[in-house]
Every structure is written in structure tokens, then in C-alpha cells.
Amino acid sequence: MTTGGPRRKGAALGLALLAAVSAAGCGDPGARGDAPGPRASANSPSPSATPPAQLCAHLIGYWARRSLTGDTYGDYQSMGLSDGQYEILRKVVDAARAERERADEGAADRLIARRARELCAERYREGEPTGGPWG
């Protein structure tokens, strides 16, 4: 007659399971046979970040269209623009007004999109504003 047989087997099984769970929780995240995935660095930009020139063109286009309808307020800072972006906005709006008078609203809208892209691409051709961040 043996005493504690099933209890010893249960204890041994419990210890084995505890060891397996502990071992599975330790180590590198890819160590369990998972397919390794790309790791993002804390310093890497978001993959969906909008390039500065594209963001500039979007802002300029938005405010230029509003300026043509007289629907603007405040100064360039309240519009979220830098001084350099505001200079681009003034150039684009002046050209769009002339185009609207010469042709029509659709031609002015196309000019806004084209000139905003061109001037913003020039301003951000090196990834940062030419002339410094405030220029």
C-alpha cells in the first residue's frame, strides 16, 4: 500500500507546469518561435507622418481658399502658419485673385493647388524650411 501516490503525481505535474509557464514568459519576445516583426525605435518617426512640404501645401491651400471668400481671421499665427508660410500664402492668394478675375473660380482653385505645392516644395526641399525654422 502506497500513501500519497496521486498527491505526489499532482504536485510533480503542478511543478512541471509552473516551470513551463515561467520559462515561456522569460526571454526575448521573439524567442517563443514567433515570427520576428519590425521593432520601432523610440526615435523613429511615425510611418504615417505627413511630409513637411505636403503639410505646408495643405495649410496654404486651405487658407488661400478661405481668403478668396473673405472668410479669414486673425494673423498668420492664429492660422497655424510660420512667417515663411504666410509669405507663401500671400503670393498664392494674390495669384489666385488675378486668375479668378481672368478666368473663373475653378482656374483659381487649380492655381492654388499647383502654386502651394510648388512653393512649399521649394521651401522644404531639404526637409526643413529654407532660411531656418522661423524664416
mmCIF file with all atom_site columns, C-alpha atoms in Angstrom:
data_model
loop_
_atom_site.group_PDB
_atom_site.id
_atom_site.type_symbol
_atom_site.label_atom_id
_atom_site.label_alt_id
_atom_site.label_comp_id
_atom_site.label_asym_id
_atom_site.label_entity_id
_atom_site.label_seq_id
_atom_site.pdbx_PDB_ins_code
_atom_site.Cartn_x
_atom_site.Cartn_y
_atom_site.Cartn_z
_atom_site.occupancy
_atom_site.B_iso_or_equiv
_atom_site.pdbx_formal_charge
_atom_site.auth_seq_id
_atom_site.auth_comp_id
_atom_site.auth_asym_id
_atom_site.auth_atom_id
_atom_site.pdbx_PDB_model_num
ATOM 1   C CA . MET A 1 1   ? 0.000   0.000  0.000   1.00 0.00 ? 1   MET A CA 1
ATOM 2   C CA . THR A 1 2   ? 1.360   3.414  -1.010  1.00 0.00 ? 2   THR A CA 1
ATOM 3   C CA . THR A 1 3   ? 0.352   6.644  0.583   1.00 0.00 ? 3   THR A CA 1
ATOM 4   C CA . GLY A 1 4   ? 0.237   9.968  -1.199  1.00 0.00 ? 4   GLY A CA 1
ATOM 5   C CA . GLY A 1 5   ? 0.695   8.490  -4.713  1.00 0.00 ? 5   GLY A CA 1
ATOM 6   C CA . PRO A 1 6   ? -1.862  10.632 -6.527  1.00 0.00 ? 6   PRO A CA 1
ATOM 7   C CA . ARG A 1 7   ? -0.867  13.649 -4.441  1.00 0.00 ? 7   ARG A CA 1
ATOM 8   C CA . ARG A 1 8   ? 2.818   13.290 -5.448  1.00 0.00 ? 8   ARG A CA 1
ATOM 9   C CA . LYS A 1 9   ? 1.899   12.922 -9.114  1.00 0.00 ? 9   LYS A CA 1
ATOM 10  C CA . GLY A 1 10  ? -0.288  16.058 -8.894  1.00 0.00 ? 10  GLY A CA 1
ATOM 11  C CA . ALA A 1 11  ? 2.453   18.001 -7.148  1.00 0.00 ? 11  ALA A CA 1
ATOM 12  C CA . ALA A 1 12  ? 5.018   16.918 -9.749  1.00 0.00 ? 12  ALA A CA 1
ATOM 13  C CA . LEU A 1 13  ? 2.648   17.852 -12.575 1.00 0.00 ? 13  LEU A CA 1
ATOM 14  C CA . GLY A 1 14  ? 1.968   21.234 -10.936 1.00 0.00 ? 14  GLY A CA 1
ATOM 15  C CA . LEU A 1 15  ? 5.690   21.946 -10.605 1.00 0.00 ? 15  LEU A CA 1
ATOM 16  C CA . ALA A 1 16  ? 6.281   20.950 -14.233 1.00 0.00 ? 16  ALA A CA 1
ATOM 17  C CA . LEU A 1 17  ? 3.502   23.265 -15.424 1.00 0.00 ? 17  LEU A CA 1
ATOM 18  C CA . LEU A 1 18  ? 4.810   26.121 -13.270 1.00 0.00 ? 18  LEU A CA 1
ATOM 19  C CA . ALA A 1 19  ? 8.305   25.669 -14.698 1.00 0.00 ? 19  ALA A CA 1
ATOM 20  C CA . ALA A 1 20  ? 6.982   25.582 -18.274 1.00 0.00 ? 20  ALA A CA 1
ATOM 21  C CA . VAL A 1 21  ? 4.894   28.719 -17.805 1.00 0.00 ? 21  VAL A CA 1
ATOM 22  C CA . SER A 1 22  ? 7.789   30.535 -16.139 1.00 0.00 ? 22  SER A CA 1
ATOM 23  C CA . ALA A 1 23  ? 10.195  29.589 -18.931 1.00 0.00 ? 23  ALA A CA 1
ATOM 24  C CA . ALA A 1 24  ? 7.730   30.678 -21.610 1.00 0.00 ? 24  ALA A CA 1
ATOM 25  C CA . GLY A 1 25  ? 7.370   34.098 -20.010 1.00 0.00 ? 25  GLY A CA 1
ATOM 26  C CA . CYS A 1 26  ? 11.101  34.761 -19.902 1.00 0.00 ? 26  CYS A CA 1
ATOM 27  C CA . GLY A 1 27  ? 13.441  35.806 -22.640 1.00 0.00 ? 27  GLY A CA 1
ATOM 28  C CA . ASP A 1 28  ? 13.158  37.843 -25.787 1.00 0.00 ? 28  ASP A CA 1
ATOM 29  C CA . PRO A 1 29  ? 9.645   38.366 -27.199 1.00 0.00 ? 29  PRO A CA 1
ATOM 30  C CA . GLY A 1 30  ? 10.601  36.581 -30.430 1.00 0.00 ? 30  GLY A CA 1
ATOM 31  C CA . ALA A 1 31  ? 12.149  33.621 -28.607 1.00 0.00 ? 31  ALA A CA 1
ATOM 32  C CA . ARG A 1 32  ? 8.975   31.508 -28.491 1.00 0.00 ? 32  ARG A CA 1
ATOM 33  C CA . GLY A 1 33  ? 9.042   30.759 -32.179 1.00 0.00 ? 33  GLY A CA 1
ATOM 34  C CA . ASP A 1 34  ? 7.000   33.794 -33.178 1.00 0.00 ? 34  ASP A CA 1
ATOM 35  C CA . ALA A 1 35  ? 7.936   35.359 -36.481 1.00 0.00 ? 35  ALA A CA 1
ATOM 36  C CA . PRO A 1 36  ? 10.159  38.327 -35.761 1.00 0.00 ? 36  PRO A CA 1
ATOM 37  C CA . GLY A 1 37  ? 8.480   41.617 -36.535 1.00 0.00 ? 37  GLY A CA 1
ATOM 38  C CA . PRO A 1 38  ? 9.910   45.049 -37.123 1.00 0.00 ? 38  PRO A CA 1
ATOM 39  C CA . ARG A 1 39  ? 10.783  46.895 -33.983 1.00 0.00 ? 39  ARG A CA 1
ATOM 40  C CA . ALA A 1 40  ? 10.127  50.608 -33.824 1.00 0.00 ? 40  ALA A CA 1
ATOM 41  C CA . SER A 1 41  ? 12.784  52.757 -32.282 1.00 0.00 ? 41  SER A CA 1
ATOM 42  C CA . ALA A 1 42  ? 11.649  55.360 -29.810 1.00 0.00 ? 42  ALA A CA 1
ATOM 43  C CA . ASN A 1 43  ? 13.260  57.959 -32.071 1.00 0.00 ? 43  ASN A CA 1
ATOM 44  C CA . SER A 1 44  ? 11.831  56.822 -35.398 1.00 0.00 ? 44  SER A CA 1
ATOM 45  C CA . PRO A 1 45  ? 9.006   58.888 -36.899 1.00 0.00 ? 45  PRO A CA 1
ATOM 46  C CA . SER A 1 46  ? 5.543   57.526 -37.360 1.00 0.00 ? 46  SER A CA 1
ATOM 47  C CA . PRO A 1 47  ? 5.186   55.744 -40.715 1.00 0.00 ? 47  PRO A CA 1
ATOM 48  C CA . SER A 1 48  ? 2.121   57.862 -41.400 1.00 0.00 ? 48  SER A CA 1
ATOM 49  C CA . ALA A 1 49  ? 3.764   61.221 -40.670 1.00 0.00 ? 49  ALA A CA 1
ATOM 50  C CA . THR A 1 50  ? 2.922   63.837 -43.289 1.00 0.00 ? 50  THR A CA 1
ATOM 51  C CA . PRO A 1 51  ? 5.997   65.278 -45.014 1.00 0.00 ? 51  PRO A CA 1
ATOM 52  C CA . PRO A 1 52  ? 6.522   68.984 -44.179 1.00 0.00 ? 52  PRO A CA 1
ATOM 53  C CA . ALA A 1 53  ? 6.096   70.173 -47.789 1.00 0.00 ? 53  ALA A CA 1
ATOM 54  C CA . GLN A 1 54  ? 2.805   68.303 -48.139 1.00 0.00 ? 54  GLN A CA 1
ATOM 55  C CA . LEU A 1 55  ? 1.523   69.661 -44.826 1.00 0.00 ? 55  LEU A CA 1
ATOM 56  C CA . CYS A 1 56  ? 2.540   73.177 -45.882 1.00 0.00 ? 56  CYS A CA 1
ATOM 57  C CA . ALA A 1 57  ? 0.728   72.848 -49.225 1.00 0.00 ? 57  ALA A CA 1
ATOM 58  C CA . HIS A 1 58  ? -2.405  71.590 -47.459 1.00 0.00 ? 58  HIS A CA 1
ATOM 59  C CA . LEU A 1 59  ? -2.397  74.509 -44.994 1.00 0.00 ? 59  LEU A CA 1
ATOM 60  C CA . ILE A 1 60  ? -1.673  77.091 -47.685 1.00 0.00 ? 60  ILE A CA 1
ATOM 61  C CA . GLY A 1 61  ? -4.407  75.687 -49.923 1.00 0.00 ? 61  GLY A CA 1
ATOM 62  C CA . TYR A 1 62  ? -6.927  75.722 -47.100 1.00 0.00 ? 62  TYR A CA 1
ATOM 63  C CA . TRP A 1 63  ? -6.220  79.308 -46.052 1.00 0.00 ? 63  TRP A CA 1
ATOM 64  C CA . ALA A 1 64  ? -5.905  80.565 -49.639 1.00 0.00 ? 64  ALA A CA 1
ATOM 65  C CA . ARG A 1 65  ? -9.386  79.262 -50.474 1.00 0.00 ? 65  ARG A CA 1
ATOM 66  C CA . ARG A 1 66  ? -10.794 80.837 -47.325 1.00 0.00 ? 66  ARG A CA 1
ATOM 67  C CA . SER A 1 67  ? -9.014  84.123 -48.110 1.00 0.00 ? 67  SER A CA 1
ATOM 68  C CA . LEU A 1 68  ? -10.604 84.281 -51.559 1.00 0.00 ? 68  LEU A CA 1
ATOM 69  C CA . THR A 1 69  ? -14.045 84.113 -49.986 1.00 0.00 ? 69  THR A CA 1
ATOM 70  C CA . GLY A 1 70  ? -13.141 86.672 -47.307 1.00 0.00 ? 70  GLY A CA 1
ATOM 71  C CA . ASP A 1 71  ? -13.505 84.027 -44.601 1.00 0.00 ? 71  ASP A CA 1
ATOM 72  C CA . THR A 1 72  ? -10.283 84.556 -42.621 1.00 0.00 ? 72  THR A CA 1
ATOM 73  C CA . TYR A 1 73  ? -9.465  85.940 -39.239 1.00 0.00 ? 73  TYR A CA 1
ATOM 74  C CA . GLY A 1 74  ? -6.502  86.984 -37.141 1.00 0.00 ? 74  GLY A CA 1
ATOM 75  C CA . ASP A 1 75  ? -2.889  86.802 -38.123 1.00 0.00 ? 75  ASP A CA 1
ATOM 76  C CA . TYR A 1 76  ? -0.667  84.074 -39.520 1.00 0.00 ? 76  TYR A CA 1
ATOM 77  C CA . GLN A 1 77  ? -0.029  82.595 -36.087 1.00 0.00 ? 77  GLN A CA 1
ATOM 78  C CA . SER A 1 78  ? -3.735  82.116 -35.427 1.00 0.00 ? 78  SER A CA 1
ATOM 79  C CA . MET A 1 79  ? -3.850  80.271 -38.770 1.00 0.00 ? 79  MET A CA 1
ATOM 80  C CA . GLY A 1 80  ? -1.078  77.948 -37.580 1.00 0.00 ? 80  GLY A CA 1
ATOM 81  C CA . LEU A 1 81  ? 1.403   79.269 -40.153 1.00 0.00 ? 81  LEU A CA 1
ATOM 82  C CA . SER A 1 82  ? 5.008   80.342 -39.816 1.00 0.00 ? 82  SER A CA 1
ATOM 83  C CA . ASP A 1 83  ? 6.156   83.678 -41.184 1.00 0.00 ? 83  ASP A CA 1
ATOM 84  C CA . GLY A 1 84  ? 7.602   81.936 -44.252 1.00 0.00 ? 84  GLY A CA 1
ATOM 85  C CA . GLN A 1 85  ? 4.384   80.004 -44.861 1.00 0.00 ? 85  GLN A CA 1
ATOM 86  C CA . TYR A 1 86  ? 2.415   83.234 -44.564 1.00 0.00 ? 86  TYR A CA 1
ATOM 87  C CA . GLU A 1 87  ? 4.578   84.787 -47.281 1.00 0.00 ? 87  GLU A CA 1
ATOM 88  C CA . ILE A 1 88  ? 3.721   81.806 -49.497 1.00 0.00 ? 88  ILE A CA 1
ATOM 89  C CA . LEU A 1 89  ? 0.033   82.259 -48.661 1.00 0.00 ? 89  LEU A CA 1
ATOM 90  C CA . ARG A 1 90  ? 0.112   85.923 -49.703 1.00 0.00 ? 90  ARG A CA 1
ATOM 91  C CA . LYS A 1 91  ? 1.770   85.043 -53.029 1.00 0.00 ? 91  LYS A CA 1
ATOM 92  C CA . VAL A 1 92  ? -0.723  82.261 -53.709 1.00 0.00 ? 92  VAL A CA 1
ATOM 93  C CA . VAL A 1 93  ? -3.762  84.391 -52.814 1.00 0.00 ? 93  VAL A CA 1
ATOM 94  C CA . ASP A 1 94  ? -2.584  87.301 -54.979 1.00 0.00 ? 94  ASP A CA 1
ATOM 95  C CA . ALA A 1 95  ? -2.071  84.993 -57.966 1.00 0.00 ? 95  ALA A CA 1
ATOM 96  C CA . ALA A 1 96  ? -5.403  83.213 -57.346 1.00 0.00 ? 96  ALA A CA 1
ATOM 97  C CA . ARG A 1 97  ? -7.317  86.513 -57.245 1.00 0.00 ? 97  ARG A CA 1
ATOM 98  C CA . ALA A 1 98  ? -5.825  87.518 -60.583 1.00 0.00 ? 98  ALA A CA 1
ATOM 99  C CA . GLU A 1 99  ? -6.603  84.076 -62.048 1.00 0.00 ? 99  GLU A CA 1
ATOM 100 C CA . ARG A 1 100 ? -10.191 84.225 -60.789 1.00 0.00 ? 100 ARG A CA 1
ATOM 101 C CA . GLU A 1 101 ? -10.676 87.604 -62.472 1.00 0.00 ? 101 GLU A CA 1
ATOM 102 C CA . ARG A 1 102 ? -9.012  86.417 -65.686 1.00 0.00 ? 102 ARG A CA 1
ATOM 103 C CA . ALA A 1 103 ? -10.716 83.027 -65.904 1.00 0.00 ? 103 ALA A CA 1
ATOM 104 C CA . ASP A 1 104 ? -13.007 81.644 -63.211 1.00 0.00 ? 104 ASP A CA 1
ATOM 105 C CA . GLU A 1 105 ? -13.245 80.098 -59.741 1.00 0.00 ? 105 GLU A CA 1
ATOM 106 C CA . GLY A 1 106 ? -12.140 76.650 -60.972 1.00 0.00 ? 106 GLY A CA 1
ATOM 107 C CA . ALA A 1 107 ? -8.988  78.050 -62.565 1.00 0.00 ? 107 ALA A CA 1
ATOM 108 C CA . ALA A 1 108 ? -8.181  79.916 -59.350 1.00 0.00 ? 108 ALA A CA 1
ATOM 109 C CA . ASP A 1 109 ? -8.646  76.724 -57.328 1.00 0.00 ? 109 ASP A CA 1
ATOM 110 C CA . ARG A 1 110 ? -6.294  74.781 -59.613 1.00 0.00 ? 110 ARG A CA 1
ATOM 111 C CA . LEU A 1 111 ? -3.739  77.579 -59.390 1.00 0.00 ? 111 LEU A CA 1
ATOM 112 C CA . ILE A 1 112 ? -3.926  77.491 -55.578 1.00 0.00 ? 112 ILE A CA 1
ATOM 113 C CA . ALA A 1 113 ? -3.220  73.759 -55.501 1.00 0.00 ? 113 ALA A CA 1
ATOM 114 C CA . ARG A 1 114 ? -0.357  73.999 -58.012 1.00 0.00 ? 114 ARG A CA 1
ATOM 115 C CA . ARG A 1 115 ? 1.375   77.087 -56.555 1.00 0.00 ? 115 ARG A CA 1
ATOM 116 C CA . ALA A 1 116 ? 1.010   75.900 -52.956 1.00 0.00 ? 116 ALA A CA 1
ATOM 117 C CA . ARG A 1 117 ? 2.692   72.590 -53.899 1.00 0.00 ? 117 ARG A CA 1
ATOM 118 C CA . GLU A 1 118 ? 5.473   74.320 -55.846 1.00 0.00 ? 118 GLU A CA 1
ATOM 119 C CA . LEU A 1 119 ? 6.289   76.995 -53.281 1.00 0.00 ? 119 LEU A CA 1
ATOM 120 C CA . CYS A 1 120 ? 6.077   74.631 -50.316 1.00 0.00 ? 120 CYS A CA 1
ATOM 121 C CA . ALA A 1 121 ? 8.277   72.062 -52.090 1.00 0.00 ? 121 ALA A CA 1
ATOM 122 C CA . GLU A 1 122 ? 10.860  74.808 -52.632 1.00 0.00 ? 122 GLU A CA 1
ATOM 123 C CA . ARG A 1 123 ? 10.653  75.915 -49.010 1.00 0.00 ? 123 ARG A CA 1
ATOM 124 C CA . TYR A 1 124 ? 11.086  72.369 -47.668 1.00 0.00 ? 124 TYR A CA 1
ATOM 125 C CA . ARG A 1 125 ? 13.399  70.952 -50.339 1.00 0.00 ? 125 ARG A CA 1
ATOM 126 C CA . GLU A 1 126 ? 15.969  69.927 -47.696 1.00 0.00 ? 126 GLU A CA 1
ATOM 127 C CA . GLY A 1 127 ? 13.345  68.584 -45.271 1.00 0.00 ? 127 GLY A CA 1
ATOM 128 C CA . GLU A 1 128 ? 13.451  71.733 -43.157 1.00 0.00 ? 128 GLU A CA 1
ATOM 129 C CA . PRO A 1 129 ? 12.395  75.250 -44.020 1.00 0.00 ? 129 PRO A CA 1
ATOM 130 C CA . THR A 1 130 ? 14.985  77.050 -46.082 1.00 0.00 ? 130 THR A CA 1
ATOM 131 C CA . GLY A 1 131 ? 16.175  80.084 -44.166 1.00 0.00 ? 131 GLY A CA 1
ATOM 132 C CA . GLY A 1 132 ? 15.677  78.472 -40.741 1.00 0.00 ? 132 GLY A CA 1
ATOM 133 C CA . PRO A 1 133 ? 12.586  77.348 -38.846 1.00 0.00 ? 133 PRO A CA 1
ATOM 134 C CA . TRP A 1 134 ? 11.240  80.881 -38.358 1.00 0.00 ? 134 TRP A CA 1
ATOM 135 C CA . GLY A 1 135 ? 12.112  82.248 -41.782 1.00 0.00 ? 135 GLY A CA 1
#
